XYZ file of C-alpha atoms in Angstrom:
471
model
C 19.446 7.344 53.663
C 19.339 6.784 50.024
C 19.859 10.314 48.081
C 17.130 10.841 45.125
C 17.801 10.978 42.195
C 17.423 12.679 39.809
C 16.029 11.145 36.850
C 13.367 9.844 38.833
C 13.416 7.180 42.140
C 16.755 7.037 43.482
C 19.432 4.474 43.117
C 17.540 0.533 44.868
C 18.617 0.810 47.980
C 17.087 -3.089 48.627
C 18.765 -5.652 46.843
C 16.803 -7.771 44.081
C 15.688 -11.295 45.248
C 18.357 -13.556 44.951
C 20.921 -11.787 44.445
C 22.795 -12.126 47.149
C 22.746 -16.313 46.504
C 24.484 -15.699 43.340
C 27.468 -17.197 43.501
C 30.657 -14.104 44.066
C 27.738 -11.888 44.533
C 28.830 -10.053 47.354
C 31.956 -9.476 45.894
C 30.150 -8.964 42.493
C 28.317 -6.510 43.502
C 31.111 -4.286 45.095
C 32.611 -3.956 41.733
C 29.751 -2.695 40.432
C 29.596 0.407 39.167
C 26.855 2.891 40.853
C 24.897 4.018 37.604
C 26.038 0.672 36.444
C 22.499 -0.914 33.784
C 20.541 -3.222 36.544
C 19.558 0.355 38.019
C 18.935 1.772 35.200
C 16.415 -1.602 34.369
C 15.460 -1.346 37.865
C 13.924 2.435 37.558
C 12.493 2.085 34.257
C 10.683 -1.649 35.283
C 9.062 0.127 37.961
C 8.362 3.677 36.429
C 6.122 1.006 33.753
C 4.393 -0.360 36.452
C 0.645 -0.505 36.029
C 0.382 -0.719 39.838
C 1.809 2.082 42.597
C 4.871 0.522 44.322
C 7.432 2.398 47.102
C 9.599 -0.077 48.553
C 10.742 0.724 52.766
C 14.046 -0.560 54.286
C 14.274 -2.009 57.458
C 14.021 1.433 58.951
C 10.854 2.023 57.305
C 12.160 4.815 55.268
C 11.261 4.964 51.849
C 13.594 3.775 49.126
C 10.860 3.320 46.156
C 8.320 5.386 44.915
C 7.363 4.442 41.260
C 4.771 7.166 38.904
C 1.728 5.280 39.156
C 1.986 5.819 42.661
C 2.898 9.691 41.572
C -0.478 9.227 39.490
C -2.313 8.233 42.207
C -0.650 10.323 45.873
C -0.038 13.135 43.830
C 4.172 12.806 45.515
C 6.778 13.213 43.204
C 9.417 9.703 43.789
C 11.882 13.070 44.667
C 8.984 13.868 47.257
C 8.120 10.128 48.785
C 12.222 9.023 48.284
C 14.035 9.461 52.127
C 10.992 9.484 54.206
C 10.884 8.622 57.198
C 7.629 6.212 57.218
C 4.150 7.658 55.692
C 3.088 9.191 58.402
C 1.762 13.295 58.542
C 1.943 13.157 54.769
C 0.929 9.931 52.630
C -1.309 8.959 56.105
C -3.377 10.994 58.457
C -1.806 10.754 61.911
C -4.183 9.054 63.507
C -3.280 5.980 61.053
C 0.145 6.350 61.044
C 0.049 3.784 64.380
C -2.516 1.045 62.131
C -0.203 0.778 59.086
C 3.179 0.906 60.397
C 2.152 -2.041 61.999
C 1.459 -3.479 59.192
C 4.176 -2.663 57.579
C 6.724 -4.265 60.258
C 4.602 -7.098 60.561
C 5.189 -7.798 57.049
C 8.489 -7.499 57.310
C 8.290 -9.995 60.271
C 6.967 -12.366 58.868
C 6.499 -14.942 55.698
C 4.130 -14.752 52.592
C 1.563 -11.288 50.942
C 0.055 -9.776 52.935
C -3.375 -8.017 51.721
C -4.871 -4.563 54.109
C -7.145 -2.069 52.479
C -6.294 1.635 54.304
C -6.472 5.019 53.412
C -3.365 6.891 52.224
C -3.537 11.297 51.079
C -2.869 12.839 48.265
C -0.512 15.620 48.073
C -3.699 17.917 47.780
C -5.335 17.358 51.335
C -7.761 13.608 50.041
C -8.460 10.381 50.575
C -7.687 7.930 48.986
C -9.223 4.032 49.715
C -6.878 2.155 48.296
C -5.440 -1.833 48.591
C -2.186 -3.625 49.096
C -0.128 -5.890 48.773
C 2.857 -6.102 51.144
C 5.484 -8.213 51.306
C 8.983 -9.152 52.723
C 11.773 -8.745 50.601
C 14.426 -10.566 51.788
C 18.546 -9.581 53.760
C 21.427 -11.079 53.543
C 20.620 -12.892 56.214
C 18.050 -14.173 58.361
C 17.275 -10.295 58.990
C 14.852 -8.883 56.351
C 16.560 -5.811 53.958
C 12.416 -4.360 54.154
C 9.324 -4.386 52.362
C 7.946 -3.877 49.289
C 4.402 -1.853 49.533
C 1.555 -2.500 46.604
C -1.025 -1.370 45.995
C -4.415 0.220 43.448
C -7.526 2.131 44.226
C -9.836 0.326 46.054
C -12.761 0.889 42.694
C -10.628 -0.138 40.708
C -9.690 -3.166 42.155
C -12.650 -4.533 42.479
C -13.673 -3.720 38.842
C -11.149 -5.681 37.516
C -12.215 -8.311 40.892
C -16.019 -8.420 38.940
C -15.042 -8.981 35.059
C -12.916 -11.419 36.383
C -15.374 -12.880 38.471
C -17.737 -12.358 35.769
C -16.210 -14.046 33.361
C -15.476 -17.676 35.803
C -19.116 -17.215 35.938
C -20.516 -17.025 32.842
C -17.926 -19.708 31.888
C -18.970 -21.839 34.502
C -22.509 -22.820 34.297
C -24.198 -19.861 32.790
C -27.876 -20.837 31.715
C -27.733 -19.489 28.399
C -24.186 -20.271 25.750
C -21.260 -18.385 25.778
C -19.259 -19.170 22.835
C -15.064 -17.790 22.177
C -14.851 -17.342 18.470
C -11.096 -16.652 17.359
C -10.172 -13.972 14.900
C -9.972 -17.053 12.079
C -14.076 -17.960 13.474
C -12.982 -20.754 15.550
C -14.070 -21.879 19.344
C -11.552 -20.534 21.538
C -13.760 -21.291 24.304
C -17.190 -22.609 25.221
C -18.849 -22.878 28.834
C -20.893 -25.901 29.679
C -24.442 -25.001 28.378
C -22.381 -23.628 24.457
C -20.803 -27.121 24.649
C -23.766 -29.314 25.197
C -26.393 -27.441 22.473
C -23.306 -28.269 20.395
C -24.526 -31.567 21.296
C -19.845 -31.754 22.157
C -17.399 -31.272 24.681
C -16.276 -28.197 25.687
C -12.696 -29.486 24.654
C -13.644 -31.151 21.728
C -14.821 -27.964 20.368
C -12.131 -25.934 21.001
C -9.505 -24.669 17.562
C -12.381 -26.512 14.279
C -14.255 -25.027 12.348
C -18.104 -24.347 13.026
C -19.017 -25.795 9.357
C -17.753 -29.295 10.889
C -20.428 -28.782 14.455
C -23.343 -26.798 11.923
C -24.888 -28.475 8.610
C -27.456 -25.903 8.022
C -26.441 -21.793 9.296
C -23.332 -21.757 9.531
C -23.027 -19.018 6.465
C -25.509 -17.224 9.012
C -23.629 -17.711 11.730
C -20.122 -17.122 9.879
C -21.532 -14.460 8.777
C -23.014 -11.970 11.886
C -19.303 -13.071 13.311
C -17.261 -11.532 10.286
C -19.417 -8.444 11.060
C -18.476 -8.181 14.406
C -15.126 -7.764 13.904
C -15.166 -5.767 11.036
C -17.917 -3.368 11.994
C -18.721 -3.654 15.505
C -21.808 -5.667 17.683
C -25.129 -5.241 16.279
C -27.936 -2.352 17.676
C -29.720 -5.433 18.925
C -30.128 -9.531 19.367
C -30.777 -12.048 15.504
C -32.540 -15.109 15.702
C -30.156 -17.752 14.121
C -31.709 -20.985 12.715
C -29.083 -23.550 12.263
C -29.082 -27.965 11.742
C -26.955 -28.977 14.003
C -24.868 -32.121 12.689
C -24.570 -35.551 13.783
C -23.397 -35.867 16.432
C -22.976 -38.850 18.074
C -25.486 -41.565 16.501
C -28.029 -38.011 16.972
C -30.411 -36.906 14.629
C -30.216 -34.233 13.000
C -32.106 -30.955 15.014
C -33.527 -27.638 13.141
C -32.823 -24.782 16.385
C -32.845 -21.056 16.077
C -30.374 -19.094 19.121
C -31.159 -15.832 19.984
C -27.344 -14.488 20.107
C -25.924 -11.709 21.376
C -22.602 -11.022 19.818
C -19.868 -8.670 21.917
C -16.067 -7.718 20.025
C -13.134 -8.146 22.080
C -10.489 -6.334 21.396
C -7.164 -6.321 23.786
C -6.964 -3.037 26.405
C -3.337 -3.189 25.948
C -3.102 -2.280 22.698
C -2.590 1.189 21.071
C -5.222 0.397 18.067
C -7.801 -1.180 18.523
C -7.703 -5.208 17.340
C -9.846 -7.411 17.727
C -9.043 -10.307 20.130
C -12.428 -12.038 18.624
C -16.046 -12.040 18.909
C -18.073 -13.537 22.281
C -20.796 -15.221 20.920
C -23.289 -15.721 23.657
C -27.026 -17.121 22.407
C -29.677 -19.034 24.083
C -32.473 -21.594 22.936
C -35.824 -20.096 21.908
C -36.532 -23.028 19.778
C -40.215 -23.844 21.962
C -41.066 -20.430 21.126
C -40.198 -19.682 17.979
C -42.852 -22.545 16.803
C -45.597 -21.195 19.212
C -45.138 -17.702 17.926
C -45.079 -19.908 14.084
C -48.495 -22.273 14.690
C -49.969 -18.891 16.013
C -49.468 -17.723 13.070
C -50.482 -19.754 11.185
C -53.235 -20.596 12.759
C -54.864 -17.329 12.279
C -53.807 -16.497 8.683
C -56.064 -19.832 7.889
C -58.929 -18.725 10.127
C -59.082 -15.411 8.522
C -58.542 -17.474 5.363
C -61.582 -18.930 5.831
C -63.546 -16.409 7.090
C -62.478 -14.602 4.091
C -63.512 -17.917 1.874
C -66.469 -17.805 3.486
C -67.753 -14.458 3.325
C -67.565 -14.695 -1.397
C -68.888 -18.595 -1.077
C -71.987 -16.567 -0.078
C -72.227 -14.203 -2.836
C -71.646 -17.806 -5.046
C -75.402 -19.042 -7.110
C -73.335 -21.954 -7.797
C -73.086 -24.848 -5.129
C -69.469 -26.190 -7.270
C -67.891 -22.312 -8.063
C -68.486 -22.302 -4.078
C -66.378 -25.831 -3.192
C -63.606 -24.521 -5.807
C -63.564 -21.436 -4.143
C -62.800 -22.417 -1.053
C -60.034 -24.125 -2.864
C -58.793 -21.073 -3.979
C -58.243 -19.881 -0.598
C -56.970 -22.806 0.828
C -54.108 -22.949 -1.698
C -52.117 -19.283 -0.131
C -49.993 -20.303 2.419
C -50.763 -24.037 2.871
C -50.324 -26.203 -1.057
C -49.336 -26.330 -4.627
C -52.194 -27.902 -6.291
C -55.408 -28.988 -5.068
C -57.549 -30.988 -6.724
C -61.630 -32.864 -6.557
C -62.259 -36.348 -7.448
C -66.209 -37.181 -6.987
C -67.313 -41.189 -6.666
C -70.109 -41.323 -9.154
C -72.961 -41.213 -6.479
C -72.619 -40.936 -2.551
C -72.106 -43.558 -0.624
C -72.447 -44.261 3.260
C -69.525 -47.089 2.845
C -68.315 -46.890 -0.449
C -67.828 -50.381 -2.117
C -64.898 -51.531 -3.801
C -63.349 -51.177 -6.133
C -63.307 -47.062 -5.700
C -63.984 -44.954 -8.485
C -63.549 -41.828 -8.468
C -64.005 -38.352 -11.647
C -62.180 -35.856 -11.542
C -64.894 -32.993 -10.731
C -62.183 -29.994 -10.371
C -58.726 -28.704 -11.013
C -57.738 -26.335 -9.488
C -53.888 -25.159 -10.155
C -51.282 -22.746 -8.082
C -51.034 -19.623 -9.608
C -54.558 -19.509 -11.172
C -56.969 -16.672 -9.723
C -60.291 -16.700 -8.743
C -62.817 -20.115 -8.759
C -61.581 -23.174 -12.137
C -65.089 -24.562 -13.583
C -65.575 -27.815 -13.364
C -62.692 -30.428 -15.737
C -65.512 -31.948 -18.215
C -63.821 -34.831 -18.492
C -67.644 -36.764 -18.962
C -67.970 -39.070 -16.128
C -64.722 -40.879 -16.899
C -62.490 -42.808 -13.886
C -59.588 -41.320 -13.305
C -56.901 -44.642 -13.401
C -55.382 -44.478 -9.829
C -53.678 -47.223 -9.299
C -54.326 -49.527 -6.787
C -53.230 -47.896 -3.443
C -52.765 -44.062 -4.285
C -53.799 -41.582 -1.451
C -57.074 -40.949 -2.973
C -58.506 -43.950 -2.881
C -57.373 -44.608 0.709
C -59.098 -41.559 2.441
C -62.741 -42.781 0.110
C -61.669 -46.458 1.746
C -61.251 -45.099 5.525
C -63.348 -42.106 5.101
C -60.416 -40.288 6.836
C -57.177 -38.666 5.774
C -54.407 -39.715 4.363
C -51.150 -38.152 4.363
C -48.133 -39.440 1.226
C -44.767 -38.424 0.661
C -41.891 -38.753 -2.525
C -39.567 -41.594 -2.812
C -37.070 -39.496 -4.707
C -37.975 -41.627 -7.736
C -38.157 -40.003 -10.596
C -41.868 -40.449 -11.485
C -43.677 -41.311 -8.406
C -45.770 -37.839 -9.067
C -46.801 -39.410 -12.219
C -47.206 -42.904 -11.771
C -50.118 -41.206 -9.173
C -52.113 -38.692 -12.334
C -50.465 -35.671 -10.213
C -48.347 -32.855 -11.374
C -44.630 -32.983 -12.114
C -42.415 -32.230 -9.016
C -45.018 -32.582 -6.976
C -42.976 -34.277 -3.282
C -45.704 -34.062 -0.855
C -49.499 -34.994 -0.833
C -52.400 -35.050 1.612
C -56.040 -36.491 0.158
C -59.448 -36.114 2.871
C -62.420 -37.979 2.816
C -65.568 -35.288 1.926
C -67.929 -36.716 3.378
C -71.544 -34.702 4.068
C -74.857 -35.666 5.755
C -73.629 -39.605 6.935
C -72.250 -40.011 3.152
C -68.949 -40.003 1.329
C -69.094 -38.005 -1.573
C -65.590 -37.760 -2.867
C -62.014 -37.246 -2.173
C -59.838 -33.260 -1.716
C -56.404 -33.715 -2.271
C -53.843 -31.557 -1.882
C -50.086 -31.188 -3.127
C -46.859 -29.753 -3.037
C -44.057 -29.368 -4.051
C -40.359 -30.109 -3.380
C -39.885 -25.880 -1.793
C -42.752 -26.487 0.638
C -42.166 -28.877 4.111
C -44.170 -32.374 4.119
C -48.064 -32.231 5.546
C -47.847 -32.642 9.578
C -51.153 -33.480 11.589
C -51.944 -29.819 12.067
C -52.341 -29.351 8.359
C -54.246 -32.323 8.177
C -56.002 -30.812 10.574
C -56.681 -27.935 8.125
C -57.704 -29.803 5.591
C -60.413 -32.052 7.117
C -61.840 -28.443 8.066
C -61.916 -26.888 4.140
C -63.403 -30.950 3.685
C -66.217 -30.350 5.180
C -66.827 -27.162 3.557
C -66.578 -27.642 0.482
C -68.642 -31.478 0.381
C -71.409 -29.212 1.593
C -71.423 -27.583 -1.415
C -71.150 -29.860 -3.356
C -74.165 -31.821 -1.653
C -76.242 -28.837 -2.054
C -75.245 -29.008 -5.813
C -77.120 -32.074 -5.626
C -77.342 -34.224 -9.301
C -76.534 -31.179 -10.959
C -72.705 -31.511 -9.938
C -69.991 -33.142 -12.640
């Protein structure tokens, strides 16, 4: 039996792995002093382990007992080393035979053996531990003993759950997960995130986010820097990004519902951020639906308010311009009304249009007639307003990026998007209403054309009510 060392665990009675295989190992081992540096180093390593460890010689005597084992069970190294087995002090007598059999089985067979059994603490409590048993090779075929590394089951389960969670997140989770290092470069990503970023899992690693995102990269990097400096935000946030052209795919604007978690090392004395875990889910369809619903509600409210206001107008032309004033809010920057000299079921060519009303954005209240004395507007051939009259429908137009695009069409300077809709009432075409947008607004789409046609019906009814008195 090895006597306990005064300063901690006893000197190792089990030879270090590979010691017997070194050249001249047996002779050199006999020359070493009992308190050699190797013995002190081994004791320091055992005491510094995060896992509890005890060791037994070939006869079953405890030869090693580190500080983690003392923390879990309460028995000090001086009290444990030198005892014969674990029965009666660290294991209940009823369990002693089973534990001894497992220790003997691990000593007699190669490899690592994992078991779970209950140990006794010094104060009489029981702790369920998970153990790893492995034989320690001796000088010949006979093993020199067995070591037992163990930890509390709930601690091991927590570790396994953490590992399983990481593997699941970076497997094929239904949301994107990207680990970003302190330099704001992706260090790890799952398959969903790679598909969302239109690249491979390994291809995006280490690349700046600006190479993956065309728009929105400032917002993403700002959020990551905030998390590194101040911690995760209290709630997820929506980030709108536009992906760069990858492999011929066109740029696409997406909305990602994003959450962030700051990662810090559990081994550092002070929290040192290792990076940020960025979790996101594509909610573009839901957000676009919400925007469309809000837009429809606002437009319906504007038409309702316009109808209430028009009901108090005595002049039908004033009512027509009032409809446009309400329609412009959130829809367009300018609106123009051009009328035919006479209402016609099928307008004759060439079409002549006379300016009746122009309502610039920002002007409150209804706009009066322009008073041009019935002179036609000199629209060039193929003008969207002329096309709308000829087709009795709606025509959309967008700038070709030339400086004279708006002026040649007799529109205010800065116009880049236009939507012209025919004014129809009682089966006749009265003229056309044109809505114009500047560069800060998006192009007109089909839903905008539907809204413009609804406005045009109301405007046309008011103009038709004016009859010959209209400009």
